[in-house]
Tab-separated table of C-alpha atoms and ligand atoms in Angstrom:
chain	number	residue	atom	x	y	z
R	1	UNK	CA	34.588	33.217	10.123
R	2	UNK	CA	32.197	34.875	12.124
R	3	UNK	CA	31.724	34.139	16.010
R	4	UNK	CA	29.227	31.799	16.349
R	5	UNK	CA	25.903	32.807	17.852
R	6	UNK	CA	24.025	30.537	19.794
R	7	UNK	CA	20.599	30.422	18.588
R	8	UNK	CA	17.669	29.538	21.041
R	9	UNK	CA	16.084	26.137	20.986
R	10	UNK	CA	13.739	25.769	17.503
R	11	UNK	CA	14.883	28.791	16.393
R	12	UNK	CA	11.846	30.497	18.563
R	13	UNK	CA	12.026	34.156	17.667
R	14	UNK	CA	14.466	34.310	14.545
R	15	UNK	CA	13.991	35.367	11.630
R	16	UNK	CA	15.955	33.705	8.704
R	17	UNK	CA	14.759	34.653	5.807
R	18	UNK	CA	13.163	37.066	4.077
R	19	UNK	CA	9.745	37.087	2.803
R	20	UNK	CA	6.959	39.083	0.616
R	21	UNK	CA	4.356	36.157	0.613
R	22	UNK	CA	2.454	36.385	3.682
R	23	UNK	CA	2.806	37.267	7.362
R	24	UNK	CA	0.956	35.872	10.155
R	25	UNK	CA	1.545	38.299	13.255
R	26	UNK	CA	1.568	37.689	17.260
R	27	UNK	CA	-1.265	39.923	16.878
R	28	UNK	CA	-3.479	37.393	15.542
R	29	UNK	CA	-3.270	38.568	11.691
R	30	UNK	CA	-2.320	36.873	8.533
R	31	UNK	CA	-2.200	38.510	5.567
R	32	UNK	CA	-1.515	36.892	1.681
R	33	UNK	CA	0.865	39.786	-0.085
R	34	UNK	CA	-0.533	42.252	2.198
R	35	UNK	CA	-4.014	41.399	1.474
R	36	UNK	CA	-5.976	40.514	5.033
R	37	UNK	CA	-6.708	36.821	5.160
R	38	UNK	CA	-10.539	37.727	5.960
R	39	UNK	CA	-11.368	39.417	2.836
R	40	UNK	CA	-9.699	36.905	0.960
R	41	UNK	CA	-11.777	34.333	2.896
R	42	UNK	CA	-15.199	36.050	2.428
R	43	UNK	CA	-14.655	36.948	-1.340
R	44	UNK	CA	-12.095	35.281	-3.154
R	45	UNK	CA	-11.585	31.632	-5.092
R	46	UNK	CA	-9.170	29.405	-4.361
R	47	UNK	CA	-7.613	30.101	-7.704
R	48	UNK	CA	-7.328	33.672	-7.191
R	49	UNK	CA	-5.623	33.050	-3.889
R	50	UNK	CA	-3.040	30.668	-5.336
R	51	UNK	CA	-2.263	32.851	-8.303
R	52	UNK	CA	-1.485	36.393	-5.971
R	53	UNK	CA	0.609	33.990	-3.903
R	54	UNK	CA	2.523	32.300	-6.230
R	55	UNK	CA	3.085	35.772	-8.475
R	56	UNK	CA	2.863	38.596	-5.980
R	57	UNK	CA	-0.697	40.501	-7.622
R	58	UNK	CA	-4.383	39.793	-7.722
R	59	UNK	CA	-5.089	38.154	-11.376
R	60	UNK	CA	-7.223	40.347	-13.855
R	61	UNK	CA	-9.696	38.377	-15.322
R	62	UNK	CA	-7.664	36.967	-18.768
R	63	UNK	CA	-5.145	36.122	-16.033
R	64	UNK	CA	-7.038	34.199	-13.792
R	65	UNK	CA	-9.168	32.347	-16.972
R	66	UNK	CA	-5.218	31.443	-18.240
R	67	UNK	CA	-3.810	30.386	-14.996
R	68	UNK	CA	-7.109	28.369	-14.599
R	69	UNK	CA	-7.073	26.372	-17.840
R	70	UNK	CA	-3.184	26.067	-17.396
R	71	UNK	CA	-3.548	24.327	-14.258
R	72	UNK	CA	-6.223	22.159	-15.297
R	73	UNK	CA	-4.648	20.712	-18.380
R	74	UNK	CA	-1.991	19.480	-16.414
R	75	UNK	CA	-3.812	17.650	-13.884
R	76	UNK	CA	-3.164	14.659	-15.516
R	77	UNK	CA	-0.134	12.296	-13.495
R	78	UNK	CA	1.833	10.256	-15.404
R	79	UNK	CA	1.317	6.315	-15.107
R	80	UNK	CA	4.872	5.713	-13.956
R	81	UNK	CA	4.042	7.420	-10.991
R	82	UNK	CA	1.470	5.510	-10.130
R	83	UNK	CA	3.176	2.536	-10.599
R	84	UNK	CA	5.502	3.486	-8.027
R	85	UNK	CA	2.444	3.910	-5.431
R	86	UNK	CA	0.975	0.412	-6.343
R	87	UNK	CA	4.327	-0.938	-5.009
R	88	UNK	CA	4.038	0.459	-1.897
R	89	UNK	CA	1.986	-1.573	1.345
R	90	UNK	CA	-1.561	-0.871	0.947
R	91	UNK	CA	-1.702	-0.082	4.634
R	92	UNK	CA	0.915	2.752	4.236
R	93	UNK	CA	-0.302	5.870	5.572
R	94	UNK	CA	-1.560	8.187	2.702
R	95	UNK	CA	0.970	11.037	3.670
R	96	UNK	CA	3.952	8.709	3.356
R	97	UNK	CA	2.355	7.641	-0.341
R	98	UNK	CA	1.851	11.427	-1.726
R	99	UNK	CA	5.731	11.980	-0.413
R	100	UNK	CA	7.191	8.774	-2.522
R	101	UNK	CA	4.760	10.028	-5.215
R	102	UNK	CA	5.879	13.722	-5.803
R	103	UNK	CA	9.359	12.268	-5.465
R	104	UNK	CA	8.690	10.113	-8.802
R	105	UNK	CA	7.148	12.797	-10.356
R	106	UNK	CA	10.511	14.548	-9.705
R	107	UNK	CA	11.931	12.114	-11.487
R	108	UNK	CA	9.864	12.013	-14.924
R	109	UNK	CA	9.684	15.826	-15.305
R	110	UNK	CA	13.250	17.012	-14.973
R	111	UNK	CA	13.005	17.615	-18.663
R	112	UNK	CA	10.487	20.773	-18.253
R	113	UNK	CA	11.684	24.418	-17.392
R	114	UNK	CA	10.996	25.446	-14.189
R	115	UNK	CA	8.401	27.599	-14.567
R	116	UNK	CA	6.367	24.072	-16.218
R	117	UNK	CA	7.511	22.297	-12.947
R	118	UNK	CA	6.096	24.793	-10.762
R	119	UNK	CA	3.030	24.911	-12.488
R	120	UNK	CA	3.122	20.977	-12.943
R	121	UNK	CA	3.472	20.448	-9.405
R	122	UNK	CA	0.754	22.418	-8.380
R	123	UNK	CA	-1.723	21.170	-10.617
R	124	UNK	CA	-1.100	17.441	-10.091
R	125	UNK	CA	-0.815	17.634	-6.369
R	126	UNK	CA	-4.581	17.399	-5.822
R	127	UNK	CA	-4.848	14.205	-8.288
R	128	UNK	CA	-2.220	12.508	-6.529
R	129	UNK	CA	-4.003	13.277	-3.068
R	130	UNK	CA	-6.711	11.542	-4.358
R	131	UNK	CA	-5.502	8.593	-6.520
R	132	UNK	CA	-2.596	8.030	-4.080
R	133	UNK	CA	-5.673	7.222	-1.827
R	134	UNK	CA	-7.782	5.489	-3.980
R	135	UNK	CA	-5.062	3.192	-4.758
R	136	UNK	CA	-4.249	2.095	-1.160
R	137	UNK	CA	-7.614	1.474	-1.157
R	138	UNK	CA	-8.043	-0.783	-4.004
R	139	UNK	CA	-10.333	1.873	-5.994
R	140	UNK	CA	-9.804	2.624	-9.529
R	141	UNK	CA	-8.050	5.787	-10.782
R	142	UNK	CA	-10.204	9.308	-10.679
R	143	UNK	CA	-9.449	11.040	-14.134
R	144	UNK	CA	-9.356	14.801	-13.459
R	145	UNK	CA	-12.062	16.721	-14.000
R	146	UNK	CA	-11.379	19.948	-16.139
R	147	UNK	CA	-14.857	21.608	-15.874
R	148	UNK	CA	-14.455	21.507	-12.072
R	149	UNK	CA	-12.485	24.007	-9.960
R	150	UNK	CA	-9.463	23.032	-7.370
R	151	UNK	CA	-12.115	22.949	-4.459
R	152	UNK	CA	-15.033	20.754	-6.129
R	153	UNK	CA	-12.568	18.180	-8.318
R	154	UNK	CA	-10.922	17.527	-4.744
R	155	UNK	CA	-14.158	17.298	-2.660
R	156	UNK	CA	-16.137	15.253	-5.006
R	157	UNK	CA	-12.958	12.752	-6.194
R	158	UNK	CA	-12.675	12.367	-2.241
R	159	UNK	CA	-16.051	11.742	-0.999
R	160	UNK	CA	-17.662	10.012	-4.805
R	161	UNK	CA	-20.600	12.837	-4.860
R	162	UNK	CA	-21.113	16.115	-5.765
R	163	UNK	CA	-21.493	18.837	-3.526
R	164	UNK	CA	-23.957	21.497	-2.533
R	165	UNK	CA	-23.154	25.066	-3.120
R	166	UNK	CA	-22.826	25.592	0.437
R	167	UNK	CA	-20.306	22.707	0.990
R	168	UNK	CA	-18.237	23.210	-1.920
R	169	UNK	CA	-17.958	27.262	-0.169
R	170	UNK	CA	-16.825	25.733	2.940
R	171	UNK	CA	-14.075	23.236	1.609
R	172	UNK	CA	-12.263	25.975	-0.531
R	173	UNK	CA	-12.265	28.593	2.513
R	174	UNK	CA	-10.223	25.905	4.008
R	175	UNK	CA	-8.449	25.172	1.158
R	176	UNK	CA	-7.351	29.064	0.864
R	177	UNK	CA	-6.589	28.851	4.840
R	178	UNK	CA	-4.166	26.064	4.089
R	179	UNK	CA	-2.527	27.610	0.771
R	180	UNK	CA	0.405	29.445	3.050
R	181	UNK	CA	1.694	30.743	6.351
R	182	UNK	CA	4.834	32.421	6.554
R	183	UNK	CA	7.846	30.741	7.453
R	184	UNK	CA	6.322	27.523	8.975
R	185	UNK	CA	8.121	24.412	9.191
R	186	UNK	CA	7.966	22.762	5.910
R	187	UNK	CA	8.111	26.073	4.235
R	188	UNK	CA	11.710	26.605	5.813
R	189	UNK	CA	12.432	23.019	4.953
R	190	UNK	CA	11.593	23.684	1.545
R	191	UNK	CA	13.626	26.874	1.408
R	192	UNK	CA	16.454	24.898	2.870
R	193	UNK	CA	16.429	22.704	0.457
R	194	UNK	CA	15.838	24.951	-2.727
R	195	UNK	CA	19.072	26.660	-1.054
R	196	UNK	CA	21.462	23.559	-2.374
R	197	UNK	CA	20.251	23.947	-6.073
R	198	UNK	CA	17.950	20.937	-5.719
R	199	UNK	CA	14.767	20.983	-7.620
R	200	UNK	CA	11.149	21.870	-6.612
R	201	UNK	CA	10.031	18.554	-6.859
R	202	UNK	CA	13.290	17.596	-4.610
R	203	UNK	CA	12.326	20.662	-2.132
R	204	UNK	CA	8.469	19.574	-1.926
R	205	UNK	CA	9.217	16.009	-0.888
R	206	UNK	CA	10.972	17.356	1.500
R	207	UNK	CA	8.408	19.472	2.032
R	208	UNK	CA	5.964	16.797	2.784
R	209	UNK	CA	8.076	14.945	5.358
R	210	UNK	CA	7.893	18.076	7.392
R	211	UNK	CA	4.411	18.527	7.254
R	212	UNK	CA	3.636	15.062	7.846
R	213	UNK	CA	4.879	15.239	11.994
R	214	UNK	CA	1.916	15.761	14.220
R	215	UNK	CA	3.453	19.068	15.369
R	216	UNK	CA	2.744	20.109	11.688
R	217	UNK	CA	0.163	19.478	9.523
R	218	UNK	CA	-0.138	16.033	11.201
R	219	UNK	CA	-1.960	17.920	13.995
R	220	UNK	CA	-5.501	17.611	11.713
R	221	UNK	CA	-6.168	13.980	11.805
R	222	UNK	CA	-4.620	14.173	15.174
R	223	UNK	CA	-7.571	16.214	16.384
R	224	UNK	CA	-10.210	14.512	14.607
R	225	UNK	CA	-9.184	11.013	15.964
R	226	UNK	CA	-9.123	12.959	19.410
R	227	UNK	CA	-12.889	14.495	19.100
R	228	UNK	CA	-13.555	11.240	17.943
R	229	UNK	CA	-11.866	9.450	21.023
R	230	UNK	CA	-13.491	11.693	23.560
R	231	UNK	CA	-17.212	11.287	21.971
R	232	UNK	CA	-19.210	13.954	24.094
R	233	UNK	CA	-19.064	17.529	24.996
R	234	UNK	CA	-19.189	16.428	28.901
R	235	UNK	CA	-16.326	14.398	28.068
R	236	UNK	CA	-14.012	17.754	27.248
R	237	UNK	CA	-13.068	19.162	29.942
R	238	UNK	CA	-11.725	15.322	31.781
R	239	UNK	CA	-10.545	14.314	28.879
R	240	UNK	CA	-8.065	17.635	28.827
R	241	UNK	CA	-7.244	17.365	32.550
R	242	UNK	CA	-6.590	13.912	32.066
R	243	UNK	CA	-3.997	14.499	29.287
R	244	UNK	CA	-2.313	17.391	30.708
R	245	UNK	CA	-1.513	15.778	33.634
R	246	UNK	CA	-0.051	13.198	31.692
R	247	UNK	CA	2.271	15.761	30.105
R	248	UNK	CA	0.507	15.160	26.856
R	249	UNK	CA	0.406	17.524	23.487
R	250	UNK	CA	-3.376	18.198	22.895
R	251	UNK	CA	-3.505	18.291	19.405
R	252	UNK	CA	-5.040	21.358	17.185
R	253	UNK	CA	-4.004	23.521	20.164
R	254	UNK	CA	-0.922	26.305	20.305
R	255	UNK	CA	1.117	28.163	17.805
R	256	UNK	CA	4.364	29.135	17.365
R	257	UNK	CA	3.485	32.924	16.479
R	258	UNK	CA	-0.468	33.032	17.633
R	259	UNK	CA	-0.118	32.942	21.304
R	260	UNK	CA	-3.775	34.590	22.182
R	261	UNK	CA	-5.400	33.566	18.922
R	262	UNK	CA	-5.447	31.940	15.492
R	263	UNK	CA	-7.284	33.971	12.708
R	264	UNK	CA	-7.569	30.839	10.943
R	265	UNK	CA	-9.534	28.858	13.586
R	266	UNK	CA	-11.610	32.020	14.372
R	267	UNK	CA	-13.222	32.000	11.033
R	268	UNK	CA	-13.078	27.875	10.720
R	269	UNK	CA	-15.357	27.951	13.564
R	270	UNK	CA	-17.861	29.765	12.436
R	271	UNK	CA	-17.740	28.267	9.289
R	272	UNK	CA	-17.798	24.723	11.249
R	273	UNK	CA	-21.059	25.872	12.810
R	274	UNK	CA	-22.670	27.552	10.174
R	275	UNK	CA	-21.991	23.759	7.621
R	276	UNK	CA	-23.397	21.991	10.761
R	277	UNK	CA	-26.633	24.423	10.583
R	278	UNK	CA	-26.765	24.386	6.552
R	279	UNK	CA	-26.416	20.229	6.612
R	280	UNK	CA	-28.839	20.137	9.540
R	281	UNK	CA	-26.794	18.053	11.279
R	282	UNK	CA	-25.838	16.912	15.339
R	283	UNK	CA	-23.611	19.743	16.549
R	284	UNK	CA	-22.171	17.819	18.882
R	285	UNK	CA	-19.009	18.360	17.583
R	286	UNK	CA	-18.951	22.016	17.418
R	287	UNK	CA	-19.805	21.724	20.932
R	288	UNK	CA	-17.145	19.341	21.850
R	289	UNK	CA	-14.562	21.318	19.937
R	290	UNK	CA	-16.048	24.752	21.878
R	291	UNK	CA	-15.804	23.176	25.426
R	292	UNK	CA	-12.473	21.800	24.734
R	293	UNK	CA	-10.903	25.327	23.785
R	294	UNK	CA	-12.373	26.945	26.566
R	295	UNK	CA	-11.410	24.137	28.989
R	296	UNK	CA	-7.698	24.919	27.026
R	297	UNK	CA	-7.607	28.747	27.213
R	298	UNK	CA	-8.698	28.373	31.415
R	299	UNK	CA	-6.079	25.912	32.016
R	300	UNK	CA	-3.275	26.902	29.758
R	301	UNK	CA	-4.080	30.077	28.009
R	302	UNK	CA	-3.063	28.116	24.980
R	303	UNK	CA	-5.433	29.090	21.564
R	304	UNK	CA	-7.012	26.670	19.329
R	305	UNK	CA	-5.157	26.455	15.657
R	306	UNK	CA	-6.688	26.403	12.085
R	307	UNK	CA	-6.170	22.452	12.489
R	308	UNK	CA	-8.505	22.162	15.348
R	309	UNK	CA	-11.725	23.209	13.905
R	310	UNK	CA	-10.691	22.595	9.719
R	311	UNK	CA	-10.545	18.718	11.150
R	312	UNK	CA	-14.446	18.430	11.672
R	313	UNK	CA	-15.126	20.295	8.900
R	314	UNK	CA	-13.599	17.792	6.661
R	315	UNK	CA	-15.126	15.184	8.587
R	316	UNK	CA	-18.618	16.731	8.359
R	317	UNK	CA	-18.304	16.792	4.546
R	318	UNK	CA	-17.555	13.479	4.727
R	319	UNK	CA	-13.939	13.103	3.776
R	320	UNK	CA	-11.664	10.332	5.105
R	321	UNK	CA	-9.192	11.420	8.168
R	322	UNK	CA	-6.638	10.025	6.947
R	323	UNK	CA	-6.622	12.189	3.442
R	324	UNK	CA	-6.736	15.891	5.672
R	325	UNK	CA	-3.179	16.260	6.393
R	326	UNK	CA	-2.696	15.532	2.099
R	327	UNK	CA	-5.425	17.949	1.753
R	328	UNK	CA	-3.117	20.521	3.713
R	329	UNK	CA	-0.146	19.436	0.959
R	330	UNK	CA	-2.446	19.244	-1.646
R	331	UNK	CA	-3.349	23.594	-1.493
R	332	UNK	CA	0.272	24.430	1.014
R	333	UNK	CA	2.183	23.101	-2.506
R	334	UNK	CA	1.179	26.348	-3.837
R	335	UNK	CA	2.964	28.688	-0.421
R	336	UNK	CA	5.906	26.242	-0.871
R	337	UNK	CA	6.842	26.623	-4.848
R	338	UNK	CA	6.422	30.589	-3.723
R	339	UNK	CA	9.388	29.594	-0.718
R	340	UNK	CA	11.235	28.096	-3.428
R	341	UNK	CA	11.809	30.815	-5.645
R	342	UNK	CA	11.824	33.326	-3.251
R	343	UNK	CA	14.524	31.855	-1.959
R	344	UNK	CA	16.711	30.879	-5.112
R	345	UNK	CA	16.033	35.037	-5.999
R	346	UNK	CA	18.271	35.863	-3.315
R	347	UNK	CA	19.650	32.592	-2.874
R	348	UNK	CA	22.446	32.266	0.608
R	349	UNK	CA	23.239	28.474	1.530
R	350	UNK	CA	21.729	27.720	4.717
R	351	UNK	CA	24.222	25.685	6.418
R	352	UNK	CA	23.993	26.843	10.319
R	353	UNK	CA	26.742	26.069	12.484
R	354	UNK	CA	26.575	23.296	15.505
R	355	UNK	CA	27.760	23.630	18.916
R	356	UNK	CA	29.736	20.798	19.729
R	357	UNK	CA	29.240	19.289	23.167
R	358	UNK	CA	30.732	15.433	22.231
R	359	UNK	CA	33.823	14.220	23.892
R	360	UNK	CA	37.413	15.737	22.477
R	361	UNK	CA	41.160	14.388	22.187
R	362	UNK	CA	39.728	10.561	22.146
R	363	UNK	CA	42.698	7.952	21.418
R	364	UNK	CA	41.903	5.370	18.820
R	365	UNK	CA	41.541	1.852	20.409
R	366	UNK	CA	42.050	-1.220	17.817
R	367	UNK	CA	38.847	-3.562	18.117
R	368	UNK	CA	40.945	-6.484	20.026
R	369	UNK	CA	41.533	-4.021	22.855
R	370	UNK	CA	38.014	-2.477	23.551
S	401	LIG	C1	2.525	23.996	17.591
S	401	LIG	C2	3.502	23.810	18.726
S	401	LIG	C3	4.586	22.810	18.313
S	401	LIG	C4	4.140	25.170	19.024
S	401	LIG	O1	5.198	24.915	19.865
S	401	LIG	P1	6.014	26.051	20.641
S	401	LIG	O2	5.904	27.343	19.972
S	401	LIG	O3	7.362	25.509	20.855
S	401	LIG	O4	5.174	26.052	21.976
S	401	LIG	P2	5.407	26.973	23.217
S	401	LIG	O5	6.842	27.209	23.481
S	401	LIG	O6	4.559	28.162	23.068
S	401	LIG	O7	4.818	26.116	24.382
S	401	LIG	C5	4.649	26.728	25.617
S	401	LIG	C6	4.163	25.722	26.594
S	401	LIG	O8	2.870	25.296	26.208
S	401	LIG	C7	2.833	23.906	26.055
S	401	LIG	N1	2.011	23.578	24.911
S	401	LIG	C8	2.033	24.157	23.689
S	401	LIG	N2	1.128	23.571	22.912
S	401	LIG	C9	0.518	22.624	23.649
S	401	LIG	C10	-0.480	21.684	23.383
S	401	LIG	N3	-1.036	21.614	22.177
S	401	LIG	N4	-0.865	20.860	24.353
S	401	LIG	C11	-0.302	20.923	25.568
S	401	LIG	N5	0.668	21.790	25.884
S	401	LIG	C12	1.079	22.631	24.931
S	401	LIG	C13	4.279	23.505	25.794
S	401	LIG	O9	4.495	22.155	26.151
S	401	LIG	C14	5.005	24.462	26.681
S	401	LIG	O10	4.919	24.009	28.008
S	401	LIG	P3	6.161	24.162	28.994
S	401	LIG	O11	6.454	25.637	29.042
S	401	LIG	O12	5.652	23.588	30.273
S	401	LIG	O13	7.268	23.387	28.362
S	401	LIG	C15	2.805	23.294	19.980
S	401	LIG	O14	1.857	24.232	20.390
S	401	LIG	C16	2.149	21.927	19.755
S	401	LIG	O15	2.835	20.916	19.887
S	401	LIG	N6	0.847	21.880	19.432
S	401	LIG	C17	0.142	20.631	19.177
S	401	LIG	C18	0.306	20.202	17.728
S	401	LIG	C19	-0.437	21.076	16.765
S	401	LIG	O16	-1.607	21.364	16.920
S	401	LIG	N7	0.287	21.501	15.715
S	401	LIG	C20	-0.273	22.326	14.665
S	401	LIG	C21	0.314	23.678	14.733
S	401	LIG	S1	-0.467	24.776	13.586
């Protein structure tokens, strides 16, 4: 038994596994199997992203038309799932529903090899994002589309119409922002997990209670109900000062590894502004987010995050808050099947040890005495 090391306090600076997927960098990169996160931005699909991540290469053409139509033929979610969501409180939160729902789905596919529950998995995550919704809201069932991509069957099951070229561009550059970053919380959860054996259904749920925290992926309806809750640009700066002195987290702000800046936010801005411009629309929000991260980076020297500025871009196309941080699930599925197998390749147990600090050499007491 080796000595025991202390490690610090969340783990802030270890690495614990290895990885080939992606790497974001204190430097302010990120990069998909080596590929720069910006040129995947400006010229890739969605699909194409998803496919180098989950197997290591850029698809040729025949691969990406066969990893397309193999997704979309198995967007279709069993009824016995839903059944399960109909019997949960129509006032649960979304995020809690998807969870419960990918833990049925568990359930009715242990029959398939793994390779048909990873691709399973991926391709009805989206459909449960949205019918998980629709049912808490009393709507009927959306029925997959299979002439739309990822991007547009989300956006237009989400907000019931179709969009414009422009926004449809937008959504999936978020959607290939949120696909996978590194070892992040609920990707270590998930590798944690897949380390006992469990399956990837079992590793996902788990998955999704991770990402669910507002230190997570929680953090983008966090920020939208906060630019909503401070209203005006003028309002920024107070609202921060306010907060801070309170000793409050202001969500959609800091990193664990991007301490000076988030690539993710950097290009989510401009995209923010530039679907503002294309829509024609107030900008108030794009100034409200703007003055709040400077007011941020001259108080704390703390950067704005991918969540920060992917929130009012959902909210601009019209989606409802509370289906972002499922949106995040719905493409971060795809980085966490990758964390599974990665993981069971070179599979170790995690099982860290503690360091005790509870009381020792206690005498038992029977109840009459105490
Ligand atoms: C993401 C997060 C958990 C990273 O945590 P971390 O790496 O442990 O943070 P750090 O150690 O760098 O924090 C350094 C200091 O900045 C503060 N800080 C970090 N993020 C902050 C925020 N969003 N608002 C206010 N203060 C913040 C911390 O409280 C800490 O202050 P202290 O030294 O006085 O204790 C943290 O930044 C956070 O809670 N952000 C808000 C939630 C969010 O947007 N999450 C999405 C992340 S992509």
């Amino acid at each position: 038994m080796p000595e025991i090391i202390r490690a610090p306090p969340g783990l802030y600076g270890v690495g614990v596994a290895e990885t080939s997927i992606s790497r974001g960098a204190a430097d302010g990169t990120l990069t998909y199997r080596g590929y720069p996160i910006r040129d995947l931005y400006d010229k890739a699909s969605f699909e194409e992203c998803a496919f180098l991540i989950l197997e290591g290469h850029l698809p040729t053409r025949k691969e990406l038309d066969d990893f397309v139509s193999r997704l979309r033929s198995l967007r279709t979610v069993p009824e016995d799932v839903y059944q399960i969501v109909r019997a949960m409180p129509r006032d649960s939160h979304p995020m809690d529903v998807l969870r419960t729902a990918v833990s049925g789905l568990g359930a009715s596919e242990q029959m398939l090899s793994a390779k048909e529950q990873d691709y399973s998995l991926i391709a009805k995550m989206p459909t449960l994002v949205t019918n998980c919704y629709r049912i808490l809201r009393g709507m009927d069932l959306a029925e997959p589309r299979d002439d739309m991509s990822e991007a547009e069957n989300l956006l237009y099951v989400l907000t019931g119409r179709h969009p414009d070229a422009f926004e449809l561009w937008a959504f999936e550059r978020e959607l290939i922002l949120y696909l996978e970053h590194d070892l992040n919380v609920s990707a270590f959860t998930v590798r944690v997990v897949a380390s006992t054996l469990a399956d990837v259904y079992a590793a996902c749920t788990a998955g999704l209670a991770a990402l669910k925290g507002p230190l997570h992926g929680g953090a983008n309806e966090a920020a939208m109900q906060m630019f909503l809750e401070i209203g005006s640009p003028e309002r920024a700066a107070s609202y921060l000062r306010e907060n801070l002195a309170k000793g409050k987290k202001i969500m959609g702000f800091g990193h664990r590894v991007y301490k000076k800046v988030d690539p993710r936010a950097q290009l989510s801005k401009v995209m923010l502004k530039r679907l503002l411009e294309h829509k024609q629309a107030d900008d108030k929000v794009y100034r409200l987010a703007d003055e709040l991260e400077h007011a941020m980076w001259e108080t704390k020297k703390i950067p704005a995050n991918l969540d920060f500025y992917a929130a009012p871009i959902f909210y601009t196309l019209g989606i409802p808050i509370e289906t972002y941080t499922p949106i995040f699930a719905a493409s971060r599925v795809v980085g966490w099947v990758s964390h599974y197998n990665e993981q069971l390749a070179a599979n170790k147990l995690f099982r860290p040890d503690s360091i005790y600090v509870g009381q020792r050499d206690m005498v038992y007491v029977p109840i009459e005495k105490r």
